Short mmCIF file of C-alpha atoms in Angstrom, two decimals:
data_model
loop_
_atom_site.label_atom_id
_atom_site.label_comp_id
_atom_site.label_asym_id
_atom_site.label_seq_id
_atom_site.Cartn_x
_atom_site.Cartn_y
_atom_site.Cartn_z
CA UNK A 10 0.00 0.00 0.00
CA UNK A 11 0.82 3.83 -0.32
CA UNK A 12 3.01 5.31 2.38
CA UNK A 13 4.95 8.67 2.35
CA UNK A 14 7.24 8.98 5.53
CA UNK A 15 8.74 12.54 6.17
CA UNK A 16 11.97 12.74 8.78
CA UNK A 17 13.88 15.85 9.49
CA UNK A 18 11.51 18.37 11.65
CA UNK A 19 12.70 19.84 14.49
CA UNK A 20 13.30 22.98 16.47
CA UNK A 21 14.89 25.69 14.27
CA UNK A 22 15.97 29.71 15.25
CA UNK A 23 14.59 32.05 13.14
CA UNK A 24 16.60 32.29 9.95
CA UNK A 25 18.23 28.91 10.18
CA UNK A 26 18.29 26.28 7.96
CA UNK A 27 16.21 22.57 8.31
CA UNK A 28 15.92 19.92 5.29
CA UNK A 29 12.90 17.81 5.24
CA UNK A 30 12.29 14.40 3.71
CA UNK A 31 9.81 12.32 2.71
CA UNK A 32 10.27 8.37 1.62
CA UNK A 33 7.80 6.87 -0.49
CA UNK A 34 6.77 3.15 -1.37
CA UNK A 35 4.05 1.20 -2.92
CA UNK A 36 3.50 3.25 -6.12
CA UNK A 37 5.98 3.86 -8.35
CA UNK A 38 7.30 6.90 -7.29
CA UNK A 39 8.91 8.67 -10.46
CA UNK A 40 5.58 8.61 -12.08
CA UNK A 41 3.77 10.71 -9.98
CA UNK A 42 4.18 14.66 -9.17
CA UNK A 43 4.82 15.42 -5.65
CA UNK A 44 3.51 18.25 -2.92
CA UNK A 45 4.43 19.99 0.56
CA UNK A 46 1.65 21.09 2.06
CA UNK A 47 1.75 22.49 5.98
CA UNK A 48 -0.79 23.22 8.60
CA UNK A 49 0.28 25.62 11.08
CA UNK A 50 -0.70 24.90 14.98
CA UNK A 51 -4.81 25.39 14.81
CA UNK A 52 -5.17 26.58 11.35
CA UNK A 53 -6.24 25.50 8.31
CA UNK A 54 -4.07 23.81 4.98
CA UNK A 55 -1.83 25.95 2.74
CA UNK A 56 -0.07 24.45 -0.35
CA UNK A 57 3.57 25.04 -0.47
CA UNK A 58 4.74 23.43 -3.47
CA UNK A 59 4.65 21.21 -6.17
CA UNK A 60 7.48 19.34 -8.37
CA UNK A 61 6.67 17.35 -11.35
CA UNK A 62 7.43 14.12 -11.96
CA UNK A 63 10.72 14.17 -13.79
CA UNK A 64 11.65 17.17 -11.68
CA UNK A 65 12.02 19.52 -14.73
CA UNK A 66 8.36 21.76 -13.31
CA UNK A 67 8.35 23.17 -9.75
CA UNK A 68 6.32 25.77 -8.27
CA UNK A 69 5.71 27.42 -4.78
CA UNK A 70 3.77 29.53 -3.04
CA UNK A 71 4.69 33.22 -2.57
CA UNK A 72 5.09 33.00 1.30
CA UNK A 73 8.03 30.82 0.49
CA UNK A 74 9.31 31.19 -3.32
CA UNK A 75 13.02 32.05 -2.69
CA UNK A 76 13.63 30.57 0.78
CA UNK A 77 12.12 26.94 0.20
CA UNK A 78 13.82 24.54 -2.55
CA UNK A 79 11.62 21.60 -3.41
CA UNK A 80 13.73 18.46 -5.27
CA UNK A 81 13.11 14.79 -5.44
CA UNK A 82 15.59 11.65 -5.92
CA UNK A 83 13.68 9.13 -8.23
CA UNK A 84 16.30 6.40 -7.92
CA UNK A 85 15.66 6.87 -3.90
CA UNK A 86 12.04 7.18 -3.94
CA UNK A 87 12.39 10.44 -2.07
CA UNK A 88 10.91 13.94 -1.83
CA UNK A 89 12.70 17.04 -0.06
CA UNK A 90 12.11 20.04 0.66
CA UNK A 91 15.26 22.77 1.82
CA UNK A 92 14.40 25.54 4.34
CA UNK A 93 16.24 28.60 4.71
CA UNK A 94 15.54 31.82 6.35
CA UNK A 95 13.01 30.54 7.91
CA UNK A 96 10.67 32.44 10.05
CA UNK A 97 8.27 32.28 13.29
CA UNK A 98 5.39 32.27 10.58
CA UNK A 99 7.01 28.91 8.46
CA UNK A 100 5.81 26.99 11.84
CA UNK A 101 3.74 24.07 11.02
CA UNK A 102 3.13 20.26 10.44
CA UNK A 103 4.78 19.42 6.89
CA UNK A 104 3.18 16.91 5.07
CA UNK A 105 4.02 15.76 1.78
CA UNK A 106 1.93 14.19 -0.92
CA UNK A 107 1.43 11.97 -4.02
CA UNK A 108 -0.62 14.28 -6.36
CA UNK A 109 -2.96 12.24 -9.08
CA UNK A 110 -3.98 13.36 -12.17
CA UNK A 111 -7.23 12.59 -13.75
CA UNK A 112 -8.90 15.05 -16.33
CA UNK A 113 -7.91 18.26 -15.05
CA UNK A 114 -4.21 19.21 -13.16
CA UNK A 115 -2.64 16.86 -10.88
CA UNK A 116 -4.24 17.18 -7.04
CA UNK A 117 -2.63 15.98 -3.75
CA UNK A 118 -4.38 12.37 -3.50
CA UNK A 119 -2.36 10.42 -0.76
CA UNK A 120 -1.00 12.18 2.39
CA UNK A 121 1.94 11.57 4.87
CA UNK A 122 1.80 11.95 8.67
CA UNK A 123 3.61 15.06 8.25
CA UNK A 124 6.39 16.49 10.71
CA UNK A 125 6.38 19.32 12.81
CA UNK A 126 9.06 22.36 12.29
CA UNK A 127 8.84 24.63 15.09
CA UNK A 128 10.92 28.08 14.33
CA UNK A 129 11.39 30.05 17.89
CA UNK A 130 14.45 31.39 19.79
CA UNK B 27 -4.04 36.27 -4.43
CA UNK B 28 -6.53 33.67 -5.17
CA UNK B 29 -8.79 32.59 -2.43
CA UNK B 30 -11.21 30.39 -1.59
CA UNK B 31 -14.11 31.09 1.08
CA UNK B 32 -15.48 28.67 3.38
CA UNK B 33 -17.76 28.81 6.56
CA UNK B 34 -16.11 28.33 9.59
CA UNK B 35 -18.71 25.74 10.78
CA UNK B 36 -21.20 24.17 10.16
CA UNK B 37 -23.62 21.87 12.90
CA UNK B 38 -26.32 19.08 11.66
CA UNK B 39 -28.06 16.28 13.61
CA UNK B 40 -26.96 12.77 12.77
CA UNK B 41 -28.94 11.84 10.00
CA UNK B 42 -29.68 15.25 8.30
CA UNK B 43 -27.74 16.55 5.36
CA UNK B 44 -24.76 18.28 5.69
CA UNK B 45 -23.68 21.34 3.04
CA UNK B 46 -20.50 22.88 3.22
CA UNK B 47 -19.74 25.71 0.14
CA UNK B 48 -16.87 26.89 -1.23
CA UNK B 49 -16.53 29.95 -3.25
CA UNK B 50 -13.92 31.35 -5.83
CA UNK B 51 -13.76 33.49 -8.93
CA UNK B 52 -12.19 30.65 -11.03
CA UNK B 53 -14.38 27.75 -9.99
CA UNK B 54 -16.14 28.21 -12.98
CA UNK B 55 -13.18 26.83 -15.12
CA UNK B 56 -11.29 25.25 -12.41
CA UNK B 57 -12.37 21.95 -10.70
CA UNK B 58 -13.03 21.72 -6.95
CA UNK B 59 -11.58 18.91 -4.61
CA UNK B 60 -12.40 18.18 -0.96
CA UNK B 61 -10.37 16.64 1.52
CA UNK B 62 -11.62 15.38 5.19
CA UNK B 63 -9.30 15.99 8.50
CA UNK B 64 -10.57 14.15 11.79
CA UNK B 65 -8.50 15.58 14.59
CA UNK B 66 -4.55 14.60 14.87
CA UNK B 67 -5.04 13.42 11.32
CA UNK B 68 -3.58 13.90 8.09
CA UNK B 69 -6.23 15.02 5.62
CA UNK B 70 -8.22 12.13 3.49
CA UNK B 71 -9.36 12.66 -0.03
CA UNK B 72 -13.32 12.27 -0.28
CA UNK B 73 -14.56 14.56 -3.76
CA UNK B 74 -12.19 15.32 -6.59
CA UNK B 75 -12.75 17.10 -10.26
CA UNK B 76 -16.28 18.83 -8.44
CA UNK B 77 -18.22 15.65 -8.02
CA UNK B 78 -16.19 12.22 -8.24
CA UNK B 79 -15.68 9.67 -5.07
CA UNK B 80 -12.62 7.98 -4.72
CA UNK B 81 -12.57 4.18 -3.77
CA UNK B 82 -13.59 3.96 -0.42
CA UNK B 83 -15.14 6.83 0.49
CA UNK B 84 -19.47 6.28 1.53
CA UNK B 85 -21.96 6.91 -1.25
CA UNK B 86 -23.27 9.74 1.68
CA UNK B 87 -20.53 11.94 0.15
CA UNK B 88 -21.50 14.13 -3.07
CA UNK B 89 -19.77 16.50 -4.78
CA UNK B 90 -21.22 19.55 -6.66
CA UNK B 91 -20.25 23.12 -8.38
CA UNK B 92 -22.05 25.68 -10.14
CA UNK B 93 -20.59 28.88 -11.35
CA UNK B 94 -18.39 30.48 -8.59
CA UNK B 95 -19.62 28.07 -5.72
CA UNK B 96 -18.54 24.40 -5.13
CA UNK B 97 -20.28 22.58 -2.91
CA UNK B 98 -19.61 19.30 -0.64
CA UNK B 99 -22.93 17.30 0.58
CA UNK B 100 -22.80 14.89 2.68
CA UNK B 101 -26.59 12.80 2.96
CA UNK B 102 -27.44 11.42 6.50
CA UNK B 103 -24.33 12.66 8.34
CA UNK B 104 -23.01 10.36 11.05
CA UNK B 105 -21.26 11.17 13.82
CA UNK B 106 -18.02 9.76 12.51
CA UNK B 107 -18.05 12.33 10.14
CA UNK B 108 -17.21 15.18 12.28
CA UNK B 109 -13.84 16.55 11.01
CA UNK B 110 -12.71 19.71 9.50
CA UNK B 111 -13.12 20.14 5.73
CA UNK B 112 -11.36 21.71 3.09
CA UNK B 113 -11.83 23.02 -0.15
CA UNK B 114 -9.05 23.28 -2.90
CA UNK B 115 -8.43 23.85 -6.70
CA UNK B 116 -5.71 25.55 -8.57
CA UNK B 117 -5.11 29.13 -9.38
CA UNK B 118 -6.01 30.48 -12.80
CA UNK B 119 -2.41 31.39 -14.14
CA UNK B 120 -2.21 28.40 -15.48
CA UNK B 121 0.17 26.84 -13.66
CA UNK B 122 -1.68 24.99 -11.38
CA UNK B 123 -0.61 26.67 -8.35
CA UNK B 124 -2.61 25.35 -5.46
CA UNK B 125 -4.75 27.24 -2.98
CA UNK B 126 -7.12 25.33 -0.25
CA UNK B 127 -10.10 26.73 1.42
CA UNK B 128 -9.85 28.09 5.00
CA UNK B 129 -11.31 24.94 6.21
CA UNK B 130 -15.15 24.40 7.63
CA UNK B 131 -15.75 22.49 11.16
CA UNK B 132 -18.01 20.28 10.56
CA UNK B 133 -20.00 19.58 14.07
CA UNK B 134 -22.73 16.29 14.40
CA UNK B 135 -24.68 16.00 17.52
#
C-alpha cells in the first residue's frame, strides 16, 4: 500500500536552515508529481509546493518562493524540501503528498503523517 | 491572491444533510476537490474534479459546483463524520498553483 514517511523536523531559530524528507513506497514513485503542504498549529491547509514528476516543473507559493527549494531523488524514492531563512510564521506540520492526475491538473491524493518544524528562539 | 471562502462551521443532527460551500472566482473553469481531516489526522481525499468519489469513500458523500460556488454534501451525516473540511483547486495562471479553502468544522450532535 501507499506510504509517504517525512523525517527531518525539528526545532529551528529564526533564519536557520532545516531539510525535510519524505520516503515513499508502494506506487511507483517517479511517475507521480509530488507536494508539501503544511498546517500551522490550529489553522487550516496551505499548499507550499509542487514538483513534477521528472523534476524539470516546480512551483511554490509566494510565502516561500526564494527561501524553500523543493527536489526529489527518483532512484531513492524520495521527496525534499530545503528551508532557509526561515521564520516564526514557516511553523507548522509538513506533510508531503502523491498528487494524481485525472482530467484536469494533478491534485494531492495520498497524504503523509507530516512532521512538525517549530521556528522560535 | 486567489482565495477560496469557506464557513467556519457548520452543525447538523446525525442523519440530516450536511452542506459545506466553497466559493472562488475561477471555480467556474477550475475543478473543486475536498479533503476530510478528523482531529490529529492527516487530511483524506473524499470529492475530486467537483463531483467524483474515490474508492472507499461512503456513497453519503456528493460532490457539486455551479458557477463560482462548489459545494460538498454529505446525505445522512453520522457522527463519525465530524472533522474539519477543506476546499481546494488551482489558481487560474495556469500553472496549477494550489490554494485550499480556510477549512469548515463540521459539528454532528
Amino acid at each position: 500500500q501507499v506510504q509517504l514517511v517525512e523525517s527531518g523536523g525539528g526545532l529551528v531559530k529564526p533564519g536557520g536552515s532545516l531539510r525535510l524528507s519524505c520516503a515513499a513506497s508502494g506506487f511507483t514513485f517517479s511517475d507521480y508529481y509530488m507536494s508539501w503542504i503544511r498546517q500551522a498549529p490550529g489553522k487550516g491547509l496551505e499548499w507550499v509546493s509542487y514538483i513534477s514528476s521528472s523534476g524539470s516543473t516546480i512551483y511554490y507559493a509566494d510565502s516561500v518562493k526564494g527561501r524553500f527549494t523543493i527536489s526529489r531523488d527518483n532512484a531513492k524514492n524520495s521527496l525534499y524540501l530545503q528551508m532557509n531563512s526561515l521564520r516564526a510564521e514557516d511553523t507548522a506540520v509538513y506533510y508531503c503528498a502523491s498528487m494524481l492526475k485525472v482530467n484536469g491538473p494533478p491534485f494531492p491524493y495520498y497524504w503523509g503523517q507530516g512532521t512538525l518544524v517549530t521556528v522560535s528562539s | 491572491s486567489y482565495e477560496l471562502t469557506q464557513p467556519p462551521s457548520v452543525s447538523v443532527s446525525p442523519g440530516q444533510t450536511a452542506r459545506i460551500t466553497c466559493s472562488g472566482d475561477a471555480l467556474p473553469k477550475k475543478y473543486a476537490y475536498w479533503y476530510q481531516q478528523k482531529s490529529g489526522q492527516a487530511p483524506v481525499l473524499v470529492i475530486y474534479e467537483d463531483s467524483k468519489r474515490p474508492s472507499g469513500i461512503p456513497e453519503r458523500f456528493s460532490g457539486s459546483s455551479s458557477g463560482t460556488m462548489a459545494t460538498l454534501t454529505i446525505s445522512g451525516a453520522q457522527v463519525e463524520d465530524e472533522a474539519d473540511y477543506y476546499c481546494y483547486s488551482t489558481d487560474s495562471s495556469g500553472n496549477h498553483r494550489g490554494v485550499f479553502g480556510g477549512g469548515t468544522k463540521l459539528t454532528v450532535l
